[in-house]
Amino acid sequence: MRLTKRWRVQRMTASGLVHERADELAGEEPLEVRIHGTPFTITMRTPGNDVDLVAGFLVSEGVVRAERDIATISHRGGIGATGERDYNVVDVRLAAGVDLPDTSLQRHVYTSSSCGVCGTASIEAVHKVSAFDVAGDGATVRLDHLLALPERLRAQQAVFGRTGGVHAAALFVPVGGPTAQSEPRLACVREDVGRHNAVDKVVGWALRDGLLPLRGAVLQVSGRASFELVQKAAMAGVPVLSAVSAPSALAVELAEELGLTVVAFNRGETLNAYTHTYRLQAAPTPPGL
């Protein structure tokens, strides 16, 4: 189980010039999620922060909403007959009183690293209802602070810097209250070959730290704003989703319905605001101007 893997490559030019060198590739391995020992799904992910990944996935699926809903979560369920631990298996034991997930919503076979909802068995399961009131979150964020987030995220993308092959998600939380004018604090960064996995790892970290719902927080992602990322943000109570690339039409429609602010094409100088723009505030004019 490796975060990255080195591979010999031949770097070529149009003239046929070849230079052999070592390249570093992002790791990608299957992770089986079990609930009370029963397989629930298999996802392709970059190894690392697996417990956070599974915890965040269960938030996204509506199985849990607080740290207390999980009794145990570990790789112990992957111990085989030989006594060796399989780090590609995570077993979850839900706390007493927490309902097991509806098996009719169980994910078929596996979830790929590029799609977090394409394995969902029932189309009705895609449109989940958050336990948290995102629409009622009165958070505001200054535009100059928001525009600075992609670069702050990029500076923390260690695996991307080595491989160029992973997505990233970062959680920025308000300092001094949800409507404060202070620059938000970077609370957590996670990387993965799957953009939805990176978000699940961030949400799972927040769940295990007892931070849900994430009132006043901004979720910054390194790629596009898809339907599934809007859904994951809403399920964690995040009021603002910021993406470097484009949003999808379905993502914008869902965000509008849920009361979540979506900005995209956030490249540091300008951004496009698509929904609930009342949360975005202009930077104050410097004194003397």
GROMACS .gro file of N, CA, C and O in nm, residues 106-230:
model
  500
  106GLN      N    1  -2.728   0.017  -0.143
  106GLN     CA    2  -2.589  -0.029  -0.145
  106GLN      C    3  -2.525  -0.006  -0.281
  106GLN      O    4  -2.587  -0.026  -0.384
  107ARG      N    5  -2.401   0.031  -0.279
  107ARG     CA    6  -2.330   0.057  -0.404
  107ARG      C    7  -2.298  -0.075  -0.474
  107ARG      O    8  -2.253  -0.170  -0.412
  108HIS      N    9  -2.324  -0.079  -0.603
  108HIS     CA   10  -2.296  -0.199  -0.680
  108HIS      C   11  -2.147  -0.209  -0.711
  108HIS      O   12  -2.087  -0.117  -0.763
  109VAL      N   13  -2.087  -0.320  -0.679
  109VAL     CA   14  -1.952  -0.361  -0.716
  109VAL      C   15  -1.845  -0.264  -0.666
  109VAL      O   16  -1.772  -0.294  -0.575
  110TYR      N   17  -1.830  -0.148  -0.729
  110TYR     CA   18  -1.726  -0.055  -0.685
  110TYR      C   19  -1.758   0.086  -0.731
  110TYR      O   20  -1.837   0.108  -0.821
  111THR      N   21  -1.693   0.179  -0.662
  111THR     CA   22  -1.700   0.319  -0.700
  111THR      C   23  -1.564   0.357  -0.757
  111THR      O   24  -1.463   0.334  -0.693
  112SER      N   25  -1.561   0.412  -0.876
  112SER     CA   26  -1.432   0.446  -0.937
  112SER      C   27  -1.378   0.573  -0.876
  112SER      O   28  -1.448   0.650  -0.811
  113SER      N   29  -1.248   0.597  -0.898
  113SER     CA   30  -1.185   0.717  -0.843
  113SER      C   31  -1.234   0.843  -0.911
  113SER      O   32  -1.217   0.952  -0.859
  114SER      N   33  -1.297   0.830  -1.027
  114SER     CA   34  -1.342   0.950  -1.099
  114SER      C   35  -1.489   0.982  -1.077
  114SER      O   36  -1.535   1.089  -1.112
  115CYS      N   37  -1.563   0.887  -1.017
  115CYS     CA   38  -1.707   0.909  -1.001
  115CYS      C   39  -1.753   0.857  -0.867
  115CYS      O   40  -1.738   0.739  -0.838
  116GLY      N   41  -1.810   0.945  -0.788
  116GLY     CA   42  -1.855   0.904  -0.656
  116GLY      C   43  -1.997   0.855  -0.651
  116GLY      O   44  -2.038   0.798  -0.552
  117VAL      N   45  -2.077   0.879  -0.754
  117VAL     CA   46  -2.217   0.839  -0.749
  117VAL      C   47  -2.254   0.738  -0.858
  117VAL      O   48  -2.364   0.686  -0.857
  118CYS      N   49  -2.161   0.709  -0.950
  118CYS     CA   50  -2.198   0.623  -1.062
  118CYS      C   51  -2.222   0.480  -1.019
  118CYS      O   52  -2.279   0.402  -1.093
  119GLY      N   53  -2.178   0.442  -0.897
  119GLY     CA   54  -2.203   0.307  -0.850
  119GLY      C   55  -2.328   0.295  -0.766
  119GLY      O   56  -2.360   0.188  -0.718
  120THR      N   57  -2.400   0.403  -0.743
  120THR     CA   58  -2.518   0.397  -0.658
  120THR      C   59  -2.626   0.311  -0.722
  120THR      O   60  -2.659   0.328  -0.838
  121ALA      N   61  -2.681   0.220  -0.643
  121ALA     CA   62  -2.775   0.123  -0.698
  121ALA      C   63  -2.906   0.187  -0.741
  121ALA      O   64  -2.968   0.146  -0.838
  122SER      N   65  -2.953   0.285  -0.667
  122SER     CA   66  -3.082   0.346  -0.696
  122SER      C   67  -3.066   0.493  -0.725
  122SER      O   68  -2.998   0.565  -0.653
  123ILE      N   69  -3.129   0.543  -0.832
  123ILE     CA   70  -3.116   0.683  -0.867
  123ILE      C   71  -3.175   0.771  -0.759
  123ILE      O   72  -3.133   0.884  -0.737
  124GLU      N   73  -3.274   0.718  -0.683
  124GLU     CA   74  -3.332   0.796  -0.575
  124GLU      C   75  -3.230   0.823  -0.465
  124GLU      O   76  -3.242   0.921  -0.389
  125ALA      N   77  -3.128   0.736  -0.453
  125ALA     CA   78  -3.027   0.753  -0.348
  125ALA      C   79  -2.932   0.867  -0.378
  125ALA      O   80  -2.863   0.915  -0.288
  126VAL      N   81  -2.928   0.913  -0.501
  126VAL     CA   82  -2.835   1.019  -0.538
  126VAL      C   83  -2.875   1.151  -0.473
  126VAL      O   84  -2.791   1.228  -0.427
  127HIS      N   85  -3.003   1.179  -0.471
  127HIS     CA   86  -3.052   1.307  -0.419
  127HIS      C   87  -3.082   1.291  -0.270
  127HIS      O   88  -3.193   1.263  -0.230
  128LYS      N   89  -2.979   1.308  -0.187
  128LYS     CA   90  -2.992   1.286  -0.044
  128LYS      C   91  -3.032   1.414   0.027
  128LYS      O   92  -3.012   1.523  -0.023
  129VAL      N   93  -3.084   1.399   0.147
  129VAL     CA   94  -3.128   1.514   0.226
  129VAL      C   95  -3.029   1.532   0.341
  129VAL      O   96  -3.004   1.441   0.419
  130SER      N   97  -2.975   1.653   0.354
  130SER     CA   98  -2.879   1.681   0.459
  130SER      C   99  -2.950   1.695   0.593
  130SER      O  100  -3.063   1.743   0.601
  131ALA      N  101  -2.880   1.654   0.697
  131ALA     CA  102  -2.932   1.672   0.833
  131ALA      C  103  -2.910   1.815   0.882
  131ALA      O  104  -2.961   1.852   0.988
  132PHE      N  105  -2.836   1.895   0.805
  132PHE     CA  106  -2.799   2.029   0.848
  132PHE      C  107  -2.863   2.134   0.758
  132PHE      O  108  -2.878   2.114   0.638
  133ASP      N  109  -2.897   2.248   0.817
  133ASP     CA  110  -2.965   2.355   0.745
  133ASP      C  111  -2.861   2.448   0.681
  133ASP      O  112  -2.822   2.550   0.739
  134VAL      N  113  -2.818   2.413   0.560
  134VAL     CA  114  -2.720   2.494   0.489
  134VAL      C  115  -2.781   2.629   0.452
  134VAL      O  116  -2.715   2.734   0.461
  135ALA      N  117  -2.906   2.628   0.408
  135ALA     CA  118  -2.971   2.752   0.365
  135ALA      C  119  -2.978   2.854   0.477
  135ALA      O  120  -2.974   2.975   0.454
  136GLY      N  121  -2.987   2.807   0.601
  136GLY     CA  122  -2.998   2.898   0.714
  136GLY      C  123  -2.865   2.946   0.768
  136GLY      O  124  -2.862   3.021   0.867
  137ASP      N  125  -2.756   2.904   0.707
  137ASP     CA  126  -2.623   2.946   0.751
  137ASP      C  127  -2.598   3.090   0.705
  137ASP      O  128  -2.593   3.117   0.584
  138GLY      N  129  -2.583   3.181   0.798
  138GLY     CA  130  -2.566   3.322   0.765
  138GLY      C  131  -2.422   3.364   0.741
  138GLY      O  132  -2.390   3.484   0.751
  139ALA      N  133  -2.336   3.268   0.710
  139ALA     CA  134  -2.194   3.299   0.690
  139ALA      C  135  -2.172   3.395   0.574
  139ALA      O  136  -2.248   3.395   0.477
  140THR      N  137  -2.068   3.476   0.587
  140THR     CA  138  -2.022   3.561   0.476
  140THR      C  139  -1.873   3.541   0.460
  140THR      O  140  -1.802   3.501   0.554
  141VAL      N  141  -1.823   3.568   0.340
  141VAL     CA  142  -1.680   3.557   0.313
  141VAL      C  143  -1.638   3.671   0.222
  141VAL      O  144  -1.709   3.705   0.127
  142ARG      N  145  -1.525   3.732   0.253
  142ARG     CA  146  -1.475   3.841   0.171
  142ARG      C  147  -1.420   3.786   0.040
  142ARG      O  148  -1.354   3.682   0.037
  143LEU      N  149  -1.443   3.859  -0.068
  143LEU     CA  150  -1.399   3.814  -0.199
  143LEU      C  151  -1.247   3.804  -0.209
  143LEU      O  152  -1.194   3.712  -0.272
  144ASP      N  153  -1.173   3.897  -0.147
  144ASP     CA  154  -1.027   3.887  -0.154
  144ASP      C  155  -0.977   3.764  -0.081
  144ASP      O  156  -0.882   3.699  -0.124
  145HIS      N  157  -1.042   3.727   0.028
  145HIS     CA  158  -1.005   3.605   0.099
  145HIS      C  159  -1.038   3.482   0.016
  145HIS      O  160  -0.961   3.385   0.011
  146LEU      N  161  -1.155   3.484  -0.048
  146LEU     CA  162  -1.198   3.371  -0.130
  146LEU      C  163  -1.105   3.351  -0.249
  146LEU      O  164  -1.068   3.238  -0.283
  147LEU      N  165  -1.066   3.459  -0.312
  147LEU     CA  166  -0.976   3.451  -0.429
  147LEU      C  167  -0.839   3.398  -0.392
  147LEU      O  168  -0.767   3.344  -0.478
  148ALA      N  169  -0.800   3.411  -0.268
  148ALA     CA  170  -0.668   3.364  -0.225
  148ALA      C  171  -0.665   3.215  -0.195
  148ALA      O  172  -0.557   3.156  -0.183
  149LEU      N  173  -0.782   3.151  -0.185
  149LEU     CA  174  -0.786   3.012  -0.140
  149LEU      C  175  -0.722   2.912  -0.235
  149LEU      O  176  -0.654   2.819  -0.190
  150PRO      N  177  -0.739   2.922  -0.369
  150PRO     CA  178  -0.674   2.824  -0.456
  150PRO      C  179  -0.523   2.820  -0.440
  150PRO      O  180  -0.462   2.712  -0.438
  151GLU      N  181  -0.459   2.935  -0.426
  151GLU     CA  182  -0.314   2.937  -0.408
  151GLU      C  183  -0.274   2.883  -0.272
  151GLU      O  184  -0.173   2.813  -0.259
  152ARG      N  185  -0.354   2.911  -0.171
  152ARG     CA  186  -0.326   2.855  -0.038
  152ARG      C  187  -0.339   2.703  -0.040
  152ARG      O  188  -0.262   2.633   0.026
  153LEU      N  189  -0.436   2.652  -0.116
  153LEU     CA  190  -0.449   2.507  -0.132
  153LEU      C  191  -0.332   2.450  -0.209
  153LEU      O  192  -0.271   2.350  -0.168
  154ARG      N  193  -0.299   2.514  -0.320
  154ARG     CA  194  -0.190   2.462  -0.405
  154ARG      C  195  -0.059   2.451  -0.328
  154ARG      O  196   0.019   2.356  -0.348
  155ALA      N  197  -0.034   2.544  -0.238
  155ALA     CA  198   0.091   2.543  -0.160
  155ALA      C  199   0.100   2.421  -0.068
  155ALA      O  200   0.209   2.384  -0.024
  156GLN      N  201  -0.014   2.357  -0.040
  156GLN     CA  202  -0.017   2.241   0.050
  156GLN      C  203  -0.028   2.108  -0.023
  156GLN      O  204  -0.034   2.004   0.041
  157GLN      N  205  -0.029   2.110  -0.156
  157GLN     CA  206  -0.049   1.987  -0.232
  157GLN      C  207   0.084   1.914  -0.255
  157GLN      O  208   0.141   1.915  -0.363
  158ALA      N  209   0.129   1.845  -0.152
  158ALA     CA  210   0.259   1.779  -0.158
  158ALA      C  211   0.262   1.665  -0.259
  158ALA      O  212   0.357   1.652  -0.337
  159VAL      N  213   0.157   1.582  -0.261
  159VAL     CA  214   0.155   1.468  -0.353
  159VAL      C  215   0.140   1.516  -0.497
  159VAL      O  216   0.203   1.462  -0.589
  160PHE      N  217   0.059   1.619  -0.519
  160PHE     CA  218   0.047   1.675  -0.654
  160PHE      C  219   0.180   1.729  -0.702
  160PHE      O  220   0.217   1.713  -0.819
  161GLY      N  221   0.255   1.791  -0.611
  161GLY     CA  222   0.385   1.844  -0.650
  161GLY      C  223   0.481   1.736  -0.694
  161GLY      O  224   0.568   1.761  -0.778
  162ARG      N  225   0.465   1.614  -0.641
  162ARG     CA  226   0.554   1.503  -0.677
  162ARG      C  227   0.504   1.426  -0.798
  162ARG      O  228   0.583   1.366  -0.871
  163THR      N  229   0.371   1.423  -0.819
  163THR     CA  230   0.315   1.337  -0.923
  163THR      C  231   0.237   1.411  -1.030
  163THR      O  232   0.224   1.362  -1.143
  164GLY      N  233   0.178   1.524  -0.996
  164GLY     CA  234   0.090   1.595  -1.089
  164GLY      C  235  -0.038   1.518  -1.118
  164GLY      O  236  -0.108   1.551  -1.214
  165GLY      N  237  -0.071   1.418  -1.035
  165GLY     CA  238  -0.179   1.327  -1.070
  165GLY      C  239  -0.287   1.310  -0.966
  165GLY      O  240  -0.355   1.206  -0.965
  166VAL      N  241  -0.304   1.406  -0.874
  166VAL     CA  242  -0.408   1.390  -0.772
  166VAL      C  243  -0.490   1.518  -0.760
  166VAL      O  244  -0.444   1.628  -0.792
  167HIS      N  245  -0.612   1.501  -0.711
  167HIS     CA  246  -0.698   1.613  -0.677
  167HIS      C  247  -0.674   1.651  -0.530
  167HIS      O  248  -0.614   1.574  -0.454
  168ALA      N  249  -0.725   1.766  -0.492
  168ALA     CA  250  -0.711   1.809  -0.353
  168ALA      C  251  -0.837   1.882  -0.309
  168ALA      O  252  -0.909   1.940  -0.390
  169ALA      N  253  -0.862   1.877  -0.180
  169ALA     CA  254  -0.971   1.953  -0.117
  169ALA      C  255  -0.917   2.011   0.012
  169ALA      O  256  -0.837   1.949   0.082
  170ALA      N  257  -0.961   2.132   0.041
  170ALA     CA  258  -0.920   2.199   0.164
  170ALA      C  259  -1.040   2.258   0.234
  170ALA      O  260  -1.132   2.308   0.169
  171LEU      N  261  -1.036   2.253   0.365
  171LEU     CA  262  -1.142   2.310   0.447
  171LEU      C  263  -1.088   2.436   0.515
  171LEU      O  264  -0.987   2.431   0.586
  172PHE      N  265  -1.154   2.548   0.488
  172PHE     CA  266  -1.120   2.675   0.550
  172PHE      C  267  -1.233   2.714   0.645
  172PHE      O  268  -1.349   2.718   0.603
  173VAL      N  269  -1.198   2.743   0.768
  173VAL     CA  270  -1.300   2.772   0.869
  173VAL      C  271  -1.287   2.916   0.916
  173VAL      O  272  -1.178   2.974   0.917
  174PRO      N  273  -1.399   2.978   0.955
  174PRO     CA  274  -1.396   3.118   0.996
  174PRO      C  275  -1.322   3.139   1.127
  174PRO      O  276  -1.323   3.052   1.214
  175VAL      N  277  -1.257   3.252   1.138
  175VAL     CA  278  -1.189   3.291   1.261
  175VAL      C  279  -1.267   3.406   1.323
  175VAL      O  280  -1.285   3.510   1.260
  176GLY      N  281  -1.319   3.386   1.443
  176GLY     CA  282  -1.394   3.492   1.510
  176GLY      C  283  -1.541   3.493   1.476
  176GLY      O  284  -1.608   3.595   1.497
  177GLY      N  285  -1.593   3.383   1.424
  177GLY     CA  286  -1.736   3.377   1.394
  177GLY      C  287  -1.763   3.374   1.245
  177GLY      O  288  -1.680   3.416   1.165
  178PRO      N  289  -1.881   3.324   1.204
  178PRO     CA  290  -1.912   3.303   1.062
  178PRO      C  291  -1.922   3.430   0.980
  178PRO      O  292  -1.912   3.426   0.858
  179THR      N  293  -1.942   3.546   1.044
  179THR     CA  294  -1.954   3.671   0.969
  179THR      C  295  -1.835   3.763   0.994
  179THR      O  296  -1.838   3.881   0.957
  180ALA      N  297  -1.729   3.709   1.055
  180ALA     CA  298  -1.611   3.791   1.085
  180ALA      C  299  -1.538   3.827   0.956
  180ALA      O  300  -1.550   3.759   0.854
  181GLN      N  301  -1.460   3.934   0.961
  181GLN     CA  302  -1.387   3.981   0.844
  181GLN      C  303  -1.245   3.925   0.837
  181GLN      O  304  -1.171   3.957   0.745
  182SER      N  305  -1.209   3.841   0.934
  182SER     CA  306  -1.074   3.785   0.934
  182SER      C  307  -1.056   3.681   0.824
  182SER      O  308  -1.153   3.617   0.780
  183GLU      N  309  -0.932   3.663   0.781
  183GLU     CA  310  -0.902   3.562   0.680
  183GLU      C  311  -0.931   3.424   0.738
  183GLU      O  312  -0.892   3.394   0.851
  184PRO      N  313  -1.002   3.337   0.664
  184PRO     CA  314  -1.035   3.204   0.719
  184PRO      C  315  -0.909   3.120   0.741
  184PRO      O  316  -0.809   3.135   0.671
  185ARG      N  317  -0.917   3.033   0.839
  185ARG     CA  318  -0.804   2.948   0.875
  185ARG      C  319  -0.809   2.817   0.797
  185ARG      O  320  -0.915   2.756   0.783
  186LEU      N  321  -0.694   2.775   0.745
  186LEU     CA  322  -0.683   2.645   0.678
  186LEU      C  323  -0.683   2.537   0.784
  186LEU      O  324  -0.591   2.527   0.865
  187ALA      N  325  -0.790   2.455   0.786
  187ALA     CA  326  -0.804   2.354   0.890
  187ALA      C  327  -0.756   2.216   0.846
  187ALA      O  328  -0.703   2.140   0.926
  188CYS      N  329  -0.775   2.183   0.718
  188CYS     CA  330  -0.742   2.047   0.672
  188CYS      C  331  -0.726   2.045   0.522
  188CYS      O  332  -0.802   2.110   0.449
  189VAL      N  333  -0.626   1.970   0.474
  189VAL     CA  334  -0.605   1.946   0.331
  189VAL      C  335  -0.590   1.797   0.310
  189VAL      O  336  -0.519   1.730   0.387
  190ARG      N  337  -0.655   1.745   0.208
  190ARG     CA  338  -0.639   1.605   0.173
  190ARG      C  339  -0.625   1.592   0.021
  190ARG      O  340  -0.685   1.669  -0.055
  191GLU      N  341  -0.548   1.492  -0.023
  191GLU     CA  342  -0.527   1.466  -0.166
  191GLU      C  343  -0.567   1.324  -0.200
  191GLU      O  344  -0.559   1.234  -0.117
  192ASP      N  345  -0.610   1.302  -0.325
  192ASP     CA  346  -0.650   1.169  -0.369
  192ASP      C  347  -0.665   1.170  -0.521
  192ASP      O  348  -0.690   1.276  -0.580
  193VAL      N  349  -0.653   1.053  -0.583
  193VAL     CA  350  -0.676   1.044  -0.727
  193VAL      C  351  -0.822   1.076  -0.761
  193VAL      O  352  -0.853   1.114  -0.873
  194GLY      N  353  -0.911   1.059  -0.665
  194GLY     CA  354  -1.052   1.091  -0.686
  194GLY      C  355  -1.089   1.220  -0.618
  194GLY      O  356  -1.063   1.237  -0.498
  195ARG      N  357  -1.150   1.312  -0.691
  195ARG     CA  358  -1.186   1.440  -0.629
  195ARG      C  359  -1.290   1.420  -0.519
  195ARG      O  360  -1.288   1.490  -0.418
  196HIS      N  361  -1.380   1.325  -0.537
  196HIS     CA  362  -1.479   1.299  -0.432
  196HIS      C  363  -1.415   1.236  -0.310
  196HIS      O  364  -1.456   1.261  -0.197
  197ASN      N  365  -1.310   1.156  -0.330
  197ASN     CA  366  -1.238   1.098  -0.217
  197ASN      C  367  -1.168   1.206  -0.136
  197ASN      O  368  -1.165   1.200  -0.012
  198ALA      N  369  -1.107   1.302  -0.205
  198ALA     CA  370  -1.038   1.410  -0.134
  198ALA      C  371  -1.136   1.484  -0.045
  198ALA      O  372  -1.106   1.518   0.071
  199VAL      N  373  -1.258   1.509  -0.096
  199VAL     CA  374  -1.360   1.577  -0.016
  199VAL      C  375  -1.404   1.489   0.100
  199VAL      O  376  -1.419   1.535   0.214
  200ASP      N  377  -1.427   1.360   0.074
  200ASP     CA  378  -1.467   1.270   0.183
  200ASP      C  379  -1.361   1.265   0.293
  200ASP      O  380  -1.394   1.259   0.412
  201LYS      N  381  -1.234   1.270   0.255
  201LYS     CA  382  -1.127   1.267   0.355
  201LYS      C  383  -1.131   1.392   0.442
  201LYS      O  384  -1.107   1.385   0.564
  202VAL      N  385  -1.160   1.506   0.382
  202VAL     CA  386  -1.171   1.630   0.459
  202VAL      C  387  -1.292   1.625   0.552
  202VAL      O  388  -1.284   1.658   0.670
  203VAL      N  389  -1.406   1.582   0.498
  203VAL     CA  390  -1.528   1.574   0.579
  203VAL      C  391  -1.512   1.472   0.691
  203VAL      O  392  -1.556   1.495   0.805
  204GLY      N  393  -1.448   1.360   0.660
  204GLY     CA  394  -1.426   1.257   0.762
  204GLY      C  395  -1.337   1.308   0.874
  204GLY      O  396  -1.360   1.278   0.993
  205TRP      N  397  -1.234   1.385   0.839
  205TRP     CA  398  -1.149   1.446   0.941
  205TRP      C  399  -1.233   1.536   1.032
  205TRP      O  400  -1.220   1.532   1.155
  206ALA      N  401  -1.320   1.617   0.971
  206ALA     CA  402  -1.403   1.708   1.049
  206ALA      C  403  -1.500   1.632   1.138
  206ALA      O  404  -1.523   1.670   1.254
  207LEU      N  405  -1.558   1.524   1.086
  207LEU     CA  406  -1.649   1.443   1.166
  207LEU      C  407  -1.577   1.388   1.288
  207LEU      O  408  -1.627   1.398   1.401
  208ARG      N  409  -1.459   1.330   1.267
  208ARG     CA  410  -1.387   1.265   1.376
  208ARG      C  411  -1.334   1.367   1.477
  208ARG      O  412  -1.303   1.332   1.590
  209ASP      N  413  -1.327   1.494   1.435
  209ASP     CA  414  -1.284   1.600   1.525
  209ASP      C  415  -1.403   1.670   1.590
  209ASP      O  416  -1.385   1.770   1.661
  210GLY      N  417  -1.524   1.619   1.563
  210GLY     CA  418  -1.643   1.673   1.625
  210GLY      C  419  -1.685   1.810   1.574
  210GLY      O  420  -1.746   1.888   1.646
  211LEU      N  421  -1.655   1.839   1.446
  211LEU     CA  422  -1.678   1.974   1.392
  211LEU      C  423  -1.805   1.988   1.309
  211LEU      O  424  -1.837   2.099   1.266
  212LEU      N  425  -1.876   1.879   1.282
  212LEU     CA  426  -1.997   1.891   1.201
  212LEU      C  427  -2.113   1.944   1.284
  212LEU      O  428  -2.126   1.910   1.402
  213PRO      N  429  -2.198   2.029   1.227
  213PRO     CA  430  -2.193   2.080   1.089
  213PRO      C  431  -2.087   2.190   1.075
  213PRO      O  432  -2.056   2.260   1.170
  214LEU      N  433  -2.035   2.205   0.954
  214LEU     CA  434  -1.925   2.297   0.927
  214LEU      C  435  -1.980   2.436   0.894
  214LEU      O  436  -1.964   2.487   0.783
  215ARG      N  437  -2.043   2.498   0.990
  215ARG     CA  438  -2.103   2.630   0.970
  215ARG      C  439  -1.996   2.735   0.939
  215ARG      O  440  -1.893   2.741   1.004
  216GLY      N  441  -2.023   2.815   0.839
  216GLY     CA  442  -1.933   2.923   0.804
  216GLY      C  443  -1.810   2.880   0.726
  216GLY      O  444  -1.727   2.963   0.691
  217ALA      N  445  -1.796   2.751   0.696
  217ALA     CA  446  -1.675   2.700   0.631
  217ALA      C  447  -1.681   2.716   0.479
  217ALA      O  448  -1.788   2.726   0.419
  218VAL      N  449  -1.563   2.717   0.419
  218VAL     CA  450  -1.550   2.714   0.273
  218VAL      C  451  -1.477   2.587   0.235
  218VAL      O  452  -1.370   2.558   0.291
  219LEU      N  453  -1.533   2.512   0.142
  219LEU     CA  454  -1.467   2.394   0.087
  219LEU      C  455  -1.406   2.433  -0.047
  219LEU      O  456  -1.478   2.467  -0.140
  220GLN      N  457  -1.273   2.433  -0.054
  220GLN     CA  458  -1.202   2.467  -0.177
  220GLN      C  459  -1.154   2.338  -0.243
  220GLN      O  460  -1.089   2.256  -0.178
  221VAL      N  461  -1.186   2.321  -0.372
  221VAL     CA  462  -1.142   2.201  -0.444
  221VAL      C  463  -1.057   2.240  -0.564
  221VAL      O  464  -1.071   2.349  -0.619
  222SER      N  465  -0.969   2.149  -0.602
  222SER     CA  466  -0.871   2.180  -0.706
  222SER      C  467  -0.924   2.160  -0.846
  222SER      O  468  -0.860   2.198  -0.943
  223GLY      N  469  -1.040   2.098  -0.860
  223GLY     CA  470  -1.095   2.069  -0.992
  223GLY      C  471  -1.227   2.139  -1.016
  223GLY      O  472  -1.245   2.255  -0.981
  224ARG      N  473  -1.322   2.065  -1.072
  224ARG     CA  474  -1.451   2.123  -1.107
  224ARG      C  475  -1.551   2.101  -0.995
  224ARG      O  476  -1.529   2.020  -0.905
  225ALA      N  477  -1.661   2.173  -1.002
  225ALA     CA  478  -1.769   2.159  -0.904
  225ALA      C  479  -1.877   2.070  -0.963
  225ALA      O  480  -1.958   2.114  -1.044
  226SER      N  481  -1.879   1.946  -0.923
  226SER     CA  482  -1.976   1.850  -0.975
  226SER      C  483  -2.094   1.837  -0.880
  226SER      O  484  -2.091   1.884  -0.765
  227PHE      N  485  -2.197   1.771  -0.927
  227PHE     CA  486  -2.316   1.744  -0.845
  227PHE      C  487  -2.277   1.677  -0.714
  227PHE      O  488  -2.324   1.716  -0.606
  228GLU      N  489  -2.191   1.576  -0.722
  228GLU     CA  490  -2.157   1.500  -0.602
  228GLU      C  491  -2.084   1.584  -0.500
  228GLU      O  492  -2.101   1.565  -0.379
  229LEU      N  493  -2.003   1.680  -0.544
  229LEU     CA  494  -1.930   1.764  -0.449
  229LEU      C  495  -2.024   1.862  -0.380
  229LEU      O  496  -2.007   1.892  -0.262
  230VAL      N  497  -2.122   1.914  -0.453
  230VAL     CA  498  -2.224   1.998  -0.390
  230VAL      C  499  -2.298   1.917  -0.285
  230VAL      O  500  -2.324   1.962  -0.173
   0.00000   0.00000   0.00000
